[in-house]
GROMACS .gro file of C-alpha atoms in nm:
model
  214
    1MET     CA    1   0.000   0.000   0.000
    2PHE     CA    2   0.126   0.347  -0.089
    3SER     CA    3   0.217   0.529   0.233
    4LEU     CA    4   0.118   0.884   0.318
    5PRO     CA    5   0.228   1.150   0.382
    6HIS     CA    6   0.425   1.160   0.060
    7ARG     CA    7   0.745   1.361   0.078
    8SER     CA    8   0.778   1.581  -0.227
    9PRO     CA    9   0.930   1.920  -0.318
   10ARG     CA   10   0.585   1.996  -0.462
   11ASP     CA   11   0.441   1.995  -0.110
   12LEU     CA   12   0.394   2.371  -0.097
   13PRO     CA   13   0.121   2.597   0.046
   14PHE     CA   14  -0.172   2.668  -0.184
   15VAL     CA   15  -0.204   3.028  -0.296
   16THR     CA   16  -0.536   3.214  -0.307
   17ASP     CA   17  -0.668   3.267  -0.661
   18HIS     CA   18  -0.387   3.054  -0.804
   19SER     CA   19  -0.522   2.713  -0.697
   20ALA     CA   20  -0.777   2.506  -0.890
   21LEU     CA   21  -0.951   2.171  -0.849
   22LEU     CA   22  -0.981   1.933  -1.147
   23LEU     CA   23  -1.222   1.637  -1.129
   24VAL     CA   24  -1.159   1.375  -1.395
   25ASP     CA   25  -1.431   1.168  -1.568
   26MET     CA   26  -1.685   1.145  -1.285
   27GLN     CA   27  -1.956   1.044  -1.532
   28ARG     CA   28  -2.256   0.816  -1.536
   29ALA     CA   29  -2.092   0.608  -1.809
   30TRP     CA   30  -1.821   0.479  -1.576
   31LEU     CA   31  -2.008   0.479  -1.244
   32GLU     CA   32  -2.354   0.340  -1.319
   33PRO     CA   33  -2.385  -0.028  -1.418
   34GLN     CA   34  -2.668   0.030  -1.665
   35TYR     CA   35  -2.421   0.215  -1.888
   36ASP     CA   36  -2.106   0.006  -1.837
   37PRO     CA   37  -2.153  -0.373  -1.858
   38HIS     CA   38  -1.813  -0.425  -1.692
   39LEU     CA   39  -1.964  -0.290  -1.370
   40ASN     CA   40  -2.205  -0.582  -1.349
   41GLY     CA   41  -1.934  -0.843  -1.298
   42PRO     CA   42  -1.782  -0.964  -0.970
   43ASP     CA   43  -1.451  -0.791  -1.045
   44ALA     CA   44  -1.626  -0.454  -1.026
   45GLU     CA   45  -1.722  -0.483  -0.660
   46TYR     CA   46  -1.401  -0.321  -0.533
   47PHE     CA   47  -1.423  -0.031  -0.778
   48LEU     CA   48  -1.789   0.044  -0.710
   49THR     CA   49  -1.748   0.020  -0.334
   50ARG     CA   50  -1.448   0.251  -0.332
   51THR     CA   51  -1.602   0.506  -0.566
   52HIS     CA   52  -1.940   0.527  -0.396
   53MET     CA   53  -1.825   0.490  -0.034
   54GLN     CA   54  -1.503   0.692  -0.045
   55VAL     CA   55  -1.420   0.870  -0.369
   56VAL     CA   56  -1.750   1.048  -0.434
   57PRO     CA   57  -1.798   1.157  -0.069
   58ASN     CA   58  -1.443   1.293  -0.060
   59GLN     CA   59  -1.492   1.475  -0.388
   60ARG     CA   60  -1.809   1.630  -0.250
   61ARG     CA   61  -1.604   1.759   0.045
   62LEU     CA   62  -1.342   1.898  -0.192
   63LEU     CA   63  -1.604   2.065  -0.410
   64SER     CA   64  -1.771   2.225  -0.110
   65ALA     CA   65  -1.442   2.358   0.022
   66PHE     CA   66  -1.323   2.498  -0.312
   67ARG     CA   67  -1.659   2.661  -0.371
   68GLU     CA   68  -1.659   2.814  -0.024
   69ALA     CA   69  -1.305   2.942  -0.076
   70ARG     CA   70  -1.408   3.082  -0.417
   71GLN     CA   71  -1.132   2.895  -0.597
   72ASN     CA   72  -1.170   2.765  -0.951
   73VAL     CA   73  -1.324   2.423  -1.017
   74LEU     CA   74  -1.293   2.237  -1.347
   75HIS     CA   75  -1.448   1.909  -1.459
   76THR     CA   76  -1.337   1.703  -1.754
   77ILE     CA   77  -1.552   1.434  -1.913
   78ILE     CA   78  -1.520   1.197  -2.205
   79GLU     CA   79  -1.773   1.323  -2.460
   80SER     CA   80  -1.762   1.356  -2.836
   81LEU     CA   81  -1.811   1.696  -2.991
   82THR     CA   82  -2.045   1.534  -3.244
   83ALA     CA   83  -2.338   1.294  -3.225
   84ASP     CA   84  -2.166   1.038  -3.446
   85GLY     CA   85  -1.824   1.067  -3.281
   86ARG     CA   86  -1.628   1.138  -3.595
   87ASP     CA   87  -1.411   1.383  -3.399
   88ARG     CA   88  -1.285   1.113  -3.159
   89SER     CA   89  -0.920   1.019  -3.129
   90LEU     CA   90  -0.806   0.714  -3.323
   91ASP     CA   91  -0.754   0.530  -2.996
   92HIS     CA   92  -1.113   0.593  -2.887
   93LYS     CA   93  -1.239   0.479  -3.227
   94LEU     CA   94  -1.038   0.158  -3.206
   95SER     CA   95  -1.157   0.108  -2.848
   96ASP     CA   96  -1.519   0.167  -2.955
   97MET     CA   97  -1.544   0.441  -2.694
   98HIS     CA   98  -1.808   0.696  -2.786
   99LEU     CA   99  -2.023   0.910  -2.558
  100PRO     CA  100  -2.237   1.127  -2.788
  101LYS     CA  101  -2.255   1.498  -2.729
  102GLY     CA  102  -2.529   1.574  -2.474
  103SER     CA  103  -2.601   1.208  -2.395
  104GLU     CA  104  -2.720   1.090  -2.054
  105GLN     CA  105  -2.425   0.858  -2.009
  106ALA     CA  106  -2.180   1.142  -2.065
  107ARG     CA  107  -2.334   1.351  -1.788
  108ILE     CA  108  -2.151   1.404  -1.458
  109ILE     CA  109  -2.314   1.210  -1.175
  110ASP     CA  110  -2.577   1.397  -0.973
  111ASP     CA  111  -2.367   1.409  -0.653
  112LEU     CA  112  -2.101   1.614  -0.833
  113THR     CA  113  -2.313   1.827  -1.064
  114PRO     CA  114  -2.122   2.141  -1.166
  115VAL     CA  115  -2.263   2.472  -1.049
  116GLU     CA  116  -2.273   2.798  -1.240
  117ASN     CA  117  -1.931   2.921  -1.355
  118GLU     CA  118  -1.759   2.584  -1.308
  119ILE     CA  119  -1.583   2.482  -1.626
  120VAL     CA  120  -1.665   2.152  -1.799
  121LEU     CA  121  -1.421   2.036  -2.067
  122PRO     CA  122  -1.526   1.746  -2.294
  123LYS     CA  123  -1.236   1.535  -2.419
  124THR     CA  124  -1.198   1.259  -2.676
  125SER     CA  125  -0.870   1.110  -2.556
  126SER     CA  126  -0.735   0.984  -2.226
  127GLY     CA  127  -0.534   1.300  -2.168
  128VAL     CA  128  -0.726   1.618  -2.095
  129PHE     CA  129  -0.426   1.826  -2.202
  130ASN     CA  130  -0.418   1.650  -2.539
  131SER     CA  131  -0.777   1.702  -2.655
  132THR     CA  132  -0.900   2.015  -2.478
  133ASN     CA  133  -0.782   2.373  -2.430
  134ILE     CA  134  -0.733   2.320  -2.056
  135ASP     CA  135  -0.378   2.456  -2.056
  136TYR     CA  136  -0.497   2.781  -2.214
  137VAL     CA  137  -0.787   2.800  -1.967
  138LEU     CA  138  -0.573   2.731  -1.660
  139ARG     CA  139  -0.322   2.995  -1.762
  140ASN     CA  140  -0.601   3.248  -1.815
  141LEU     CA  141  -0.719   3.162  -1.463
  142GLU     CA  142  -0.362   3.221  -1.338
  143THR     CA  143  -0.345   2.871  -1.196
  144ARG     CA  144  -0.025   2.760  -1.025
  145HIS     CA  145  -0.150   2.474  -0.803
  146LEU     CA  146  -0.364   2.209  -0.974
  147ILE     CA  147  -0.536   1.966  -0.739
  148ILE     CA  148  -0.652   1.652  -0.921
  149ALA     CA  149  -0.897   1.374  -0.831
  150GLY     CA  150  -1.106   1.132  -1.034
  151ILE     CA  151  -1.118   0.802  -1.221
  152VAL     CA  152  -0.945   0.598  -1.320
  153THR     CA  153  -0.620   0.644  -1.132
  154ASP     CA  154  -0.388   0.465  -1.373
  155GLN     CA  155  -0.542   0.595  -1.695
  156CYS     CA  156  -0.697   0.940  -1.737
  157VAL     CA  157  -0.594   1.066  -1.392
  158ASP     CA  158  -0.236   0.951  -1.448
  159MET     CA  159  -0.220   1.135  -1.779
  160ALA     CA  160  -0.361   1.455  -1.631
  161VAL     CA  161  -0.097   1.450  -1.357
  162ARG     CA  162   0.198   1.389  -1.588
  163ASP     CA  163   0.090   1.636  -1.854
  164ALA     CA  164   0.015   1.909  -1.599
  165ALA     CA  165   0.356   1.862  -1.438
  166ASP     CA  166   0.529   1.882  -1.776
  167ARG     CA  167   0.353   2.211  -1.844
  168GLY     CA  168   0.473   2.372  -1.524
  169TYR     CA  169   0.187   2.329  -1.277
  170LEU     CA  170   0.239   2.226  -0.916
  171VAL     CA  171   0.024   1.914  -0.905
  172THR     CA  172  -0.144   1.767  -0.599
  173LEU     CA  173  -0.308   1.425  -0.635
  174VAL     CA  174  -0.580   1.347  -0.381
  175GLU     CA  175  -0.528   0.974  -0.327
  176ASP     CA  176  -0.850   0.894  -0.143
  177ALA     CA  177  -1.056   1.079  -0.404
  178CYS     CA  178  -0.931   0.855  -0.688
  179ALA     CA  179  -1.000   0.494  -0.787
  180THR     CA  180  -0.912   0.225  -1.037
  181TYR     CA  181  -1.019  -0.137  -1.065
  182THR     CA  182  -0.784  -0.306  -0.817
  183PRO     CA  183  -0.580  -0.191  -0.515
  184ALA     CA  184  -0.263  -0.318  -0.684
  185ARG     CA  185  -0.323  -0.103  -0.993
  186HIS     CA  186  -0.396   0.201  -0.776
  187ASP     CA  187  -0.078   0.164  -0.570
  188ALA     CA  188   0.139   0.086  -0.872
  189CYS     CA  189   0.021   0.406  -1.038
  190LEU     CA  190   0.090   0.616  -0.729
  191ASN     CA  191   0.443   0.481  -0.708
  192ALA     CA  192   0.497   0.549  -1.079
  193ILE     CA  193   0.379   0.913  -1.072
  194LYS     CA  194   0.502   1.024  -0.731
  195GLY     CA  195   0.784   1.214  -0.902
  196TYR     CA  196   0.532   1.432  -1.086
  197CYS     CA  197   0.307   1.539  -0.801
  198TRP     CA  198   0.250   1.567  -0.429
  199ILE     CA  199   0.024   1.280  -0.323
  200THR     CA  200  -0.193   1.342  -0.020
  201ASP     CA  201  -0.543   1.287   0.116
  202THR     CA  202  -0.867   1.482   0.125
  203GLN     CA  203  -0.836   1.598   0.485
  204THR     CA  204  -0.490   1.742   0.424
  205VAL     CA  205  -0.610   1.931   0.116
  206LEU     CA  206  -0.901   2.074   0.316
  207GLY     CA  207  -0.658   2.192   0.582
  208ARG     CA  208  -0.435   2.353   0.321
  209LEU     CA  209  -0.732   2.540   0.180
  210GLN     CA  210  -0.811   2.683   0.523
  211GLU     CA  211  -0.446   2.791   0.559
  212MET     CA  212  -0.430   2.934   0.207
  213ARG     CA  213  -0.234   3.255   0.181
  214PRO     CA  214  -0.292   3.546  -0.058
   0.00000   0.00000   0.00000
């Protein structure tokens, strides 16, 4: 099991108006069994239990705190820009991954519904920095600290962390607000990306927000 607290030179105080929360792929398609047949099998029990009992409640706490602190919140979802998905990446076409624009399955789950002025970025690749204008948006928002949580840890979350670090953001990964399909995959990913981010837990992030300096 990955041990916290994680020692990292990226463990720095958050700065008011330069810190943003990014929630990755918290959509009905990946969290509700009627949309994803893989979630009906016995191997999905761990993932569903972790997401519904830990990840979503912790993300709700993060959302509430960021909103109260008036810091920027962004959501990214997998969703085609077209109804027929012709704009998708080659990888998504080969994987037969298509969530039509405006579809129910593409929608963020009710517990995490964005509020007015929160930014939602639809993507058609695993990496949000590859298929959206998030870098442009974050720089316009004067973001320095990017706090990331979501699913799945070793796929789209992993790519968001690495790409954000490469572009000069101070990345914080909220470990107990992320999930993948097995504990081993989760821990392996954390060990692989610990050089790109500070890995911590929800309670620590909430404390940092309260201590945030101008």
